[in-house]
Tab-separated table of C-alpha atoms in Angstrom:
chain	number	residue	atom	x	y	z
A	1	UNK	CA	2.640	2.592	-35.101
A	2	UNK	CA	2.263	6.377	-35.475
A	3	UNK	CA	-1.542	6.070	-35.416
A	4	UNK	CA	-1.435	3.934	-32.273
A	5	UNK	CA	1.026	6.313	-30.670
A	6	UNK	CA	-1.139	9.326	-31.532
A	7	UNK	CA	-4.164	7.574	-30.095
A	8	UNK	CA	-2.419	6.887	-26.793
A	9	UNK	CA	-1.158	10.477	-26.551
A	10	UNK	CA	-4.712	11.800	-26.990
A	11	UNK	CA	-6.134	9.574	-24.246
A	12	UNK	CA	-3.322	9.029	-21.738
A	13	UNK	CA	-3.947	12.218	-19.772
A	14	UNK	CA	-7.639	11.459	-19.273
A	15	UNK	CA	-6.736	7.849	-18.436
A	16	UNK	CA	-4.269	8.945	-15.755
A	17	UNK	CA	-6.778	11.375	-14.261
A	18	UNK	CA	-9.384	8.628	-14.091
A	19	UNK	CA	-7.311	5.703	-12.834
A	20	UNK	CA	-5.194	7.686	-10.383
A	21	UNK	CA	-7.984	10.021	-9.254
A	22	UNK	CA	-8.674	8.180	-5.984
A	23	UNK	CA	-5.050	8.257	-4.893
A	24	UNK	CA	-4.656	11.891	-5.887
A	25	UNK	CA	-7.713	12.933	-3.861
A	26	UNK	CA	-6.464	11.085	-0.780
A	27	UNK	CA	-3.041	12.675	-1.091
A	28	UNK	CA	-4.550	16.133	-1.633
A	29	UNK	CA	-6.848	15.885	1.402
A	30	UNK	CA	-3.958	14.847	3.651
A	31	UNK	CA	-1.621	17.484	2.193
A	32	UNK	CA	0.723	14.986	0.507
A	33	UNK	CA	0.097	15.659	-3.204
A	34	UNK	CA	3.469	16.912	-4.496
A	35	UNK	CA	1.965	19.495	-6.866
A	36	UNK	CA	-0.530	21.228	-4.567
A	37	UNK	CA	0.077	24.661	-3.070
A	38	UNK	CA	2.045	24.956	0.145
A	39	UNK	CA	-0.919	26.442	2.035
A	40	UNK	CA	-3.086	23.431	1.119
A	41	UNK	CA	-0.314	21.055	2.187
A	42	UNK	CA	0.115	22.726	5.570
A	43	UNK	CA	-3.638	22.758	6.153
A	44	UNK	CA	-4.061	19.056	5.318
A	45	UNK	CA	-1.128	17.888	7.430
A	46	UNK	CA	-2.104	20.154	10.353
A	47	UNK	CA	-5.722	18.992	10.274
A	48	UNK	CA	-4.933	15.275	10.363
A	49	UNK	CA	-2.148	15.762	12.927
A	50	UNK	CA	-4.428	17.767	15.242
A	51	UNK	CA	-7.270	15.273	14.935
A	52	UNK	CA	-4.937	12.333	15.592
A	53	UNK	CA	-3.394	14.058	18.616
A	54	UNK	CA	-6.922	14.537	19.997
A	55	UNK	CA	-7.109	10.726	20.016
A	56	UNK	CA	-3.615	10.156	21.376
A	57	UNK	CA	-3.755	12.604	24.317
A	58	UNK	CA	-6.679	10.839	26.101
A	59	UNK	CA	-4.931	7.513	25.531
A	60	UNK	CA	-1.704	8.813	27.081
A	61	UNK	CA	-3.752	10.097	30.011
A	62	UNK	CA	-5.283	6.639	30.341
A	63	UNK	CA	-1.823	5.025	30.393
A	64	UNK	CA	-0.797	7.436	33.160
A	65	UNK	CA	-4.070	6.828	34.971
A	66	UNK	CA	-3.427	3.056	34.827
A	67	UNK	CA	-0.665	3.571	37.392
A	68	UNK	CA	1.329	0.414	36.518
A	69	UNK	CA	-1.807	-1.748	36.274
A	70	UNK	CA	-0.680	-4.289	33.646
A	71	UNK	CA	-4.219	-5.217	32.574
A	72	UNK	CA	-5.125	-1.566	32.084
A	73	UNK	CA	-1.926	-0.848	30.141
A	74	UNK	CA	-2.387	-3.860	27.853
A	75	UNK	CA	-5.969	-2.844	27.151
A	76	UNK	CA	-4.912	0.653	26.100
A	77	UNK	CA	-1.815	-0.257	24.067
A	78	UNK	CA	-3.390	-1.702	20.846
A	79	UNK	CA	-5.490	1.392	20.059
A	80	UNK	CA	-2.595	3.632	21.129
A	81	UNK	CA	-0.311	1.890	18.635
A	82	UNK	CA	-2.930	2.194	15.894
A	83	UNK	CA	-3.355	5.951	16.325
A	84	UNK	CA	0.414	6.403	16.272
A	85	UNK	CA	0.455	4.451	13.015
A	86	UNK	CA	-1.614	7.288	11.495
A	87	UNK	CA	1.079	9.851	12.287
A	88	UNK	CA	3.824	7.488	11.129
A	89	UNK	CA	2.237	7.006	7.709
A	90	UNK	CA	1.338	10.682	7.406
A	91	UNK	CA	4.865	11.933	8.069
A	92	UNK	CA	6.434	9.183	5.977
A	93	UNK	CA	4.891	10.963	2.997
A	94	UNK	CA	5.734	14.387	4.390
A	95	UNK	CA	9.438	13.744	4.999
A	96	UNK	CA	9.824	11.951	1.652
A	97	UNK	CA	7.981	14.547	-0.407
A	98	UNK	CA	10.873	15.010	-2.868
A	99	UNK	CA	11.112	11.267	-3.518
A	100	UNK	CA	7.346	11.053	-3.965
A	101	UNK	CA	7.537	13.896	-6.465
A	102	UNK	CA	10.242	11.983	-8.370
A	103	UNK	CA	8.097	8.850	-8.364
A	104	UNK	CA	5.087	10.789	-9.652
A	105	UNK	CA	7.153	12.495	-12.350
A	106	UNK	CA	8.515	9.162	-13.559
A	107	UNK	CA	5.030	7.642	-13.518
A	108	UNK	CA	3.805	10.412	-15.802
A	109	UNK	CA	6.848	10.067	-18.057
A	110	UNK	CA	6.387	6.288	-18.317
A	111	UNK	CA	2.989	6.845	-19.938
A	112	UNK	CA	4.645	9.105	-22.509
A	113	UNK	CA	7.098	6.325	-23.383
A	114	UNK	CA	4.324	4.042	-24.710
A	115	UNK	CA	4.666	3.208	-28.403
A	116	UNK	CA	1.660	1.095	-29.386
A	117	UNK	CA	-1.988	0.613	-28.525
A	118	UNK	CA	-1.179	-2.781	-27.032
A	119	UNK	CA	1.260	-1.189	-24.584
A	120	UNK	CA	-1.335	1.428	-23.680
A	121	UNK	CA	-3.862	-1.334	-22.968
A	122	UNK	CA	-1.343	-3.111	-20.712
A	123	UNK	CA	-0.715	0.068	-18.739
A	124	UNK	CA	-4.418	0.861	-18.340
A	125	UNK	CA	-5.128	-2.704	-17.219
A	126	UNK	CA	-2.733	-2.382	-14.286
A	127	UNK	CA	-3.865	1.169	-13.529
A	128	UNK	CA	-7.477	-0.049	-13.408
A	129	UNK	CA	-6.433	-2.850	-11.077
A	130	UNK	CA	-4.735	-0.357	-8.753
A	131	UNK	CA	-7.824	1.859	-8.783
A	132	UNK	CA	-10.112	-1.057	-7.949
A	133	UNK	CA	-7.895	-2.212	-5.075
A	134	UNK	CA	-7.694	1.356	-3.735
A	135	UNK	CA	-11.485	1.740	-3.862
A	136	UNK	CA	-12.146	-1.549	-2.077
A	137	UNK	CA	-9.404	-0.902	0.478
A	138	UNK	CA	-10.664	2.643	1.193
A	139	UNK	CA	-14.280	1.507	1.516
A	140	UNK	CA	-13.246	-1.266	3.889
A	141	UNK	CA	-11.127	1.029	6.098
A	142	UNK	CA	-13.749	3.771	6.409
A	143	UNK	CA	-16.546	1.272	7.055
A	144	UNK	CA	-14.609	-0.930	9.481
A	145	UNK	CA	-13.335	2.012	11.527
A	146	UNK	CA	-16.811	3.531	11.694
A	147	UNK	CA	-18.397	0.259	12.792
A	148	UNK	CA	-15.608	-0.319	15.332
A	149	UNK	CA	-16.474	3.017	16.976
A	150	UNK	CA	-20.257	2.691	16.825
A	151	UNK	CA	-20.258	-0.839	18.213
A	152	UNK	CA	-19.861	0.908	21.585
A	153	UNK	CA	-23.555	1.829	21.390
A	154	UNK	CA	-24.534	-1.871	21.545
A	155	UNK	CA	-24.904	-2.036	25.371
A	156	UNK	CA	-27.168	1.037	25.313
A	157	UNK	CA	-29.311	-0.501	22.564
A	158	UNK	CA	-29.543	-3.791	24.453
A	159	UNK	CA	-30.671	-1.917	27.565
A	160	UNK	CA	-33.604	-0.617	25.518
A	161	UNK	CA	-34.424	-3.797	23.596
A	162	UNK	CA	-33.630	-6.396	26.295
A	163	UNK	CA	-33.499	-4.468	29.590
A	164	UNK	CA	-31.956	-6.010	32.700
A	165	UNK	CA	-32.351	-5.130	36.362
A	166	UNK	CA	-29.285	-2.908	35.994
A	167	UNK	CA	-27.604	-1.134	33.096
A	168	UNK	CA	-24.984	-3.029	31.153
A	169	UNK	CA	-21.337	-1.960	31.564
A	170	UNK	CA	-20.348	1.005	29.421
A	171	UNK	CA	-17.967	0.367	26.510
A	172	UNK	CA	-15.958	3.292	25.168
A	173	UNK	CA	-14.838	3.192	21.513
A	174	UNK	CA	-11.263	2.767	22.784
A	175	UNK	CA	-9.514	2.900	26.138
A	176	UNK	CA	-9.053	6.574	27.034
A	177	UNK	CA	-9.398	9.030	29.903
A	178	UNK	CA	-11.247	12.283	29.085
A	179	UNK	CA	-11.381	13.760	32.646
A	180	UNK	CA	-15.193	13.758	32.513
A	181	UNK	CA	-17.932	11.345	33.509
A	182	UNK	CA	-18.012	8.678	30.792
A	183	UNK	CA	-21.725	7.940	31.272
A	184	UNK	CA	-22.820	11.551	31.150
A	185	UNK	CA	-20.664	12.493	28.153
A	186	UNK	CA	-20.757	9.140	26.408
A	187	UNK	CA	-22.251	10.367	23.125
A	188	UNK	CA	-19.942	13.391	23.051
A	189	UNK	CA	-16.973	11.028	23.319
A	190	UNK	CA	-18.522	8.723	20.722
A	191	UNK	CA	-19.009	11.503	18.167
A	192	UNK	CA	-15.503	12.843	18.768
A	193	UNK	CA	-14.060	9.359	18.310
A	194	UNK	CA	-16.005	8.696	15.122
A	195	UNK	CA	-15.108	12.003	13.440
A	196	UNK	CA	-11.465	11.860	14.542
A	197	UNK	CA	-10.967	8.259	13.414
A	198	UNK	CA	-12.608	8.841	10.015
A	199	UNK	CA	-10.512	11.959	9.395
A	200	UNK	CA	-7.315	10.387	10.707
A	201	UNK	CA	-7.701	7.227	8.640
A	202	UNK	CA	-7.532	9.416	5.524
A	203	UNK	CA	-3.827	9.924	6.254
A	204	UNK	CA	-3.367	6.153	6.357
A	205	UNK	CA	-5.294	5.669	3.112
A	206	UNK	CA	-3.258	8.363	1.350
A	207	UNK	CA	-0.079	6.451	2.181
A	208	UNK	CA	-1.456	2.990	1.418
A	209	UNK	CA	-3.331	3.857	-1.797
A	210	UNK	CA	-0.270	5.674	-3.093
A	211	UNK	CA	1.885	2.631	-2.395
A	212	UNK	CA	-0.631	0.303	-4.085
A	213	UNK	CA	-0.783	2.604	-7.117
A	214	UNK	CA	3.003	2.821	-7.421
A	215	UNK	CA	3.500	-0.939	-7.118
A	216	UNK	CA	0.851	-1.616	-9.751
A	217	UNK	CA	2.543	0.921	-11.999
A	218	UNK	CA	5.914	-0.765	-11.514
A	219	UNK	CA	4.357	-4.090	-12.473
A	220	UNK	CA	2.815	-2.475	-15.563
A	221	UNK	CA	6.193	-1.149	-16.750
A	222	UNK	CA	7.691	-4.628	-16.281
A	223	UNK	CA	4.759	-6.004	-18.308
A	224	UNK	CA	5.313	-3.468	-21.103
A	225	UNK	CA	9.020	-4.330	-21.220
A	226	UNK	CA	8.140	-8.030	-21.341
A	227	UNK	CA	5.690	-7.397	-24.185
A	228	UNK	CA	8.410	-5.662	-26.175
A	229	UNK	CA	10.856	-8.515	-25.652
A	230	UNK	CA	8.240	-11.082	-26.661
A	231	UNK	CA	7.668	-9.197	-29.925
A	232	UNK	CA	11.278	-8.560	-30.910
A	233	UNK	CA	10.772	-10.700	-33.999
A	234	UNK	CA	7.520	-10.641	-35.934
A	235	UNK	CA	7.256	-13.513	-38.411
A	236	UNK	CA	4.940	-11.553	-40.727
A	237	UNK	CA	6.851	-8.266	-40.722
A	238	UNK	CA	10.419	-9.591	-40.497
A	239	UNK	CA	10.160	-12.554	-42.876
A	240	UNK	CA	12.185	-10.765	-45.581
A	241	UNK	CA	14.965	-9.564	-43.255
A	242	UNK	CA	18.306	-11.290	-43.705
A	243	UNK	CA	19.575	-11.926	-40.159
A	244	UNK	CA	23.144	-12.144	-41.461
A	245	UNK	CA	23.201	-8.577	-42.753
A	246	UNK	CA	24.504	-5.593	-40.788
A	247	UNK	CA	21.246	-3.707	-41.318
A	248	UNK	CA	19.302	-6.460	-39.553
A	249	UNK	CA	21.590	-6.197	-36.535
A	250	UNK	CA	20.898	-2.472	-36.332
A	251	UNK	CA	17.151	-3.074	-36.537
A	252	UNK	CA	17.121	-5.662	-33.767
A	253	UNK	CA	19.621	-3.761	-31.626
A	254	UNK	CA	17.305	-0.761	-31.783
A	255	UNK	CA	14.324	-2.878	-30.736
A	256	UNK	CA	16.283	-4.528	-27.925
A	257	UNK	CA	17.499	-1.104	-26.791
A	258	UNK	CA	13.921	0.181	-26.547
A	259	UNK	CA	12.895	-2.927	-24.583
A	260	UNK	CA	15.910	-2.700	-22.276
A	261	UNK	CA	15.135	0.967	-21.644
A	262	UNK	CA	11.619	0.060	-20.443
A	263	UNK	CA	13.099	-2.658	-18.228
A	264	UNK	CA	15.637	-0.211	-16.819
A	265	UNK	CA	12.873	2.301	-16.001
A	266	UNK	CA	10.947	-0.405	-14.145
A	267	UNK	CA	14.060	-1.302	-12.143
A	268	UNK	CA	14.725	2.359	-11.386
A	269	UNK	CA	11.136	2.942	-10.224
A	270	UNK	CA	11.213	-0.166	-8.001
A	271	UNK	CA	14.517	0.896	-6.418
A	272	UNK	CA	13.223	4.410	-5.701
A	273	UNK	CA	10.040	2.962	-4.211
A	274	UNK	CA	12.093	0.709	-1.942
A	275	UNK	CA	14.362	3.586	-0.903
A	276	UNK	CA	11.375	5.795	-0.040
A	277	UNK	CA	9.518	3.433	2.290
A	278	UNK	CA	11.896	0.760	3.613
A	279	UNK	CA	12.946	2.593	6.812
A	280	UNK	CA	9.465	3.496	8.062
A	281	UNK	CA	8.219	0.022	7.168
A	282	UNK	CA	10.380	-1.281	10.039
A	283	UNK	CA	8.319	0.707	12.544
A	284	UNK	CA	5.061	-0.274	10.854
A	285	UNK	CA	5.887	-3.978	11.003
A	286	UNK	CA	6.929	-3.633	14.661
A	287	UNK	CA	3.629	-1.902	15.498
A	288	UNK	CA	1.566	-4.540	13.676
A	289	UNK	CA	3.429	-7.443	15.273
A	290	UNK	CA	3.322	-6.006	18.809
A	291	UNK	CA	-0.291	-4.883	18.428
A	292	UNK	CA	-1.496	-8.319	17.316
A	293	UNK	CA	0.426	-10.073	20.104
A	294	UNK	CA	-1.072	-7.871	22.824
A	295	UNK	CA	-4.546	-8.145	21.288
A	296	UNK	CA	-4.331	-11.948	21.261
A	297	UNK	CA	-3.420	-11.769	24.936
A	298	UNK	CA	-6.432	-9.548	25.588
A	299	UNK	CA	-8.727	-12.038	23.851
A	300	UNK	CA	-7.417	-14.813	26.071
A	301	UNK	CA	-7.948	-12.683	29.169
A	302	UNK	CA	-11.407	-11.412	28.117
A	303	UNK	CA	-12.812	-14.759	27.019
A	304	UNK	CA	-15.790	-14.350	29.377
A	305	UNK	CA	-16.713	-10.935	27.989
A	306	UNK	CA	-18.134	-11.571	24.522
A	307	UNK	CA	-18.364	-7.892	23.503
A	308	UNK	CA	-14.772	-7.093	24.440
A	309	UNK	CA	-13.470	-10.280	22.829
A	310	UNK	CA	-15.381	-9.477	19.617
A	311	UNK	CA	-13.810	-6.007	19.470
A	312	UNK	CA	-10.315	-7.436	19.856
A	313	UNK	CA	-10.980	-10.059	17.185
A	314	UNK	CA	-12.124	-7.293	14.821
A	315	UNK	CA	-8.915	-5.388	15.574
A	316	UNK	CA	-6.760	-8.413	14.705
A	317	UNK	CA	-8.686	-9.062	11.489
A	318	UNK	CA	-8.124	-5.434	10.480
A	319	UNK	CA	-4.378	-5.693	11.089
A	320	UNK	CA	-4.175	-8.959	9.161
A	321	UNK	CA	-6.014	-7.477	6.168
A	322	UNK	CA	-3.736	-4.429	6.266
A	323	UNK	CA	-0.592	-6.570	6.304
A	324	UNK	CA	-1.948	-9.072	3.776
A	325	UNK	CA	-2.702	-6.296	1.268
A	326	UNK	CA	0.914	-5.100	1.440
A	327	UNK	CA	2.212	-8.666	1.237
A	328	UNK	CA	0.187	-9.404	-1.906
A	329	UNK	CA	1.478	-6.245	-3.583
A	330	UNK	CA	5.044	-7.086	-2.593
A	331	UNK	CA	4.596	-10.583	-4.037
A	332	UNK	CA	3.312	-9.112	-7.309
A	333	UNK	CA	6.408	-6.953	-7.572
A	334	UNK	CA	8.643	-9.980	-7.027
A	335	UNK	CA	6.753	-12.083	-9.584
A	336	UNK	CA	6.763	-9.418	-12.301
A	337	UNK	CA	10.455	-8.653	-11.912
A	338	UNK	CA	11.376	-12.341	-12.171
A	339	UNK	CA	9.032	-13.019	-15.105
A	340	UNK	CA	11.281	-10.912	-17.327
A	341	UNK	CA	13.778	-13.739	-17.816
A	342	UNK	CA	11.000	-16.099	-18.912
A	343	UNK	CA	9.609	-13.567	-21.385
A	344	UNK	CA	13.060	-12.971	-22.854
A	345	UNK	CA	13.687	-16.706	-23.141
A	346	UNK	CA	10.264	-17.357	-24.681
A	347	UNK	CA	10.706	-14.786	-27.435
A	348	UNK	CA	11.936	-16.025	-30.820
A	349	UNK	CA	15.522	-15.063	-30.004
A	350	UNK	CA	16.808	-17.752	-32.371
A	351	UNK	CA	15.461	-15.740	-35.323
A	352	UNK	CA	17.541	-12.645	-34.605
A	353	UNK	CA	21.285	-12.080	-35.278
A	354	UNK	CA	23.772	-13.702	-32.896
A	355	UNK	CA	25.292	-10.351	-31.953
A	356	UNK	CA	21.881	-9.098	-30.903
A	357	UNK	CA	21.180	-12.277	-28.936
A	358	UNK	CA	24.077	-11.471	-26.601
A	359	UNK	CA	22.319	-8.295	-25.469
A	360	UNK	CA	19.427	-10.372	-24.149
A	361	UNK	CA	21.743	-12.168	-21.725
A	362	UNK	CA	22.185	-8.948	-19.761
A	363	UNK	CA	18.444	-8.675	-19.157
A	364	UNK	CA	18.143	-12.337	-18.157
A	365	UNK	CA	21.110	-11.999	-15.814
A	366	UNK	CA	19.583	-8.910	-14.185
A	367	UNK	CA	16.243	-10.693	-13.747
A	368	UNK	CA	17.797	-13.469	-11.665
A	369	UNK	CA	17.668	-11.096	-8.682
A	370	UNK	CA	14.055	-10.029	-8.009
A	371	UNK	CA	13.016	-6.521	-7.025
A	372	UNK	CA	11.491	-6.482	-3.566
A	373	UNK	CA	9.772	-4.146	-1.143
A	374	UNK	CA	11.372	-4.478	2.281
A	375	UNK	CA	11.259	-3.162	5.819
A	376	UNK	CA	14.779	-2.019	6.596
A	377	UNK	CA	16.306	-4.525	4.146
A	378	UNK	CA	15.321	-7.241	6.658
A	379	UNK	CA	11.659	-8.110	6.163
A	380	UNK	CA	10.550	-8.733	2.563
A	381	UNK	CA	6.882	-8.130	1.785
A	382	UNK	CA	5.642	-11.386	0.288
A	383	UNK	CA	3.068	-14.075	1.005
A	384	UNK	CA	5.731	-16.226	2.632
A	385	UNK	CA	6.773	-13.402	4.956
A	386	UNK	CA	3.122	-12.767	5.832
A	387	UNK	CA	2.897	-16.188	7.451
A	388	UNK	CA	6.183	-15.482	9.250
A	389	UNK	CA	4.757	-12.326	10.836
A	390	UNK	CA	1.650	-14.199	11.983
A	391	UNK	CA	3.837	-16.917	13.517
A	392	UNK	CA	6.030	-14.298	15.194
A	393	UNK	CA	2.989	-12.568	16.679
A	394	UNK	CA	1.778	-15.896	18.037
A	395	UNK	CA	5.209	-16.494	19.563
A	396	UNK	CA	5.179	-13.100	21.301
A	397	UNK	CA	1.647	-13.847	22.496
A	398	UNK	CA	2.853	-17.108	24.020
A	399	UNK	CA	5.695	-15.325	25.788
A	400	UNK	CA	3.430	-12.581	27.131
A	401	UNK	CA	0.804	-15.061	28.299
A	402	UNK	CA	3.442	-16.982	30.252
A	403	UNK	CA	3.884	-13.942	32.513
A	404	UNK	CA	0.185	-13.783	33.369
């Protein structure tokens, strides 16, 4: 065991730097990394806030310019909600910086608690999974947002490739009022939108990649604890131990104590994660639900305009992917926390002293209640709840369409 432990100590720092590098870079760029200098934090937060406000101000002007025109207001609302989501996620990290520091400190300490090479491999497997999800998610967000902005050039390209007797209607990247001629300054607006969206989405990715990383880490600690419980009794090593002796009870109690400690750390990490994000998740779920409902209404109203309908469909798909990613991670947390009772039951508990067996009941009893990630203790992130949100959005869409 000492050799395996030494091996993990020599490689764990480089492993953490590699597997958590993407999340750390996102957090550093947006000024959310708990260990960076204050000046860097202020610069990152100020930059993303300023860029996002440069998107919000023209949208607010557009809402004022709509002058109670319901169609105009509904067309502006989805993108307005999305840009506000950037600030919400950015300042969720900012206002919970102490909790995020505690989470990061415990994550680092959990790696130091590893005892064998097998446990190290379990931890790296989940860390690699979190890194892969973060990479794919980041690539998708940057690419999708960029394409969503540049799709506005399509009418101009069609005017060149397939010209008509008159120019096709102009499509701005999003509904906004810039107090200038949209045709004359179209490409200026387009470039501003593209740069601002790509910079602003970094604040969203910092929040989301951090959450993905932390959930995967929580699952890995549950997996390590489960591995320890499954290997409480080793037939080859423990074949000469008399389970009726007092010394055997001490041996198994020590092993159970180490396993229970890992389980307790996983529970503690999951509770802190829930406490950090559950309040702001209420607003995020409300924005997603309202945004999808209004966008569905816009699709129904713009059915004759293929370009506009396609943009709204892309917006809904983006929101669904965003919510589905969180729901899958929440489901993984639930599954891993509940699997503990099965792993305890499946270990060779009948080969250990009766007094030691009683300690296992506490773990099984605790595992009857799963750890969850919630929005305000009301909405639980899971695959089942994902379908509920979609149904709720459809219901709101039906209500809104009845007023048209």
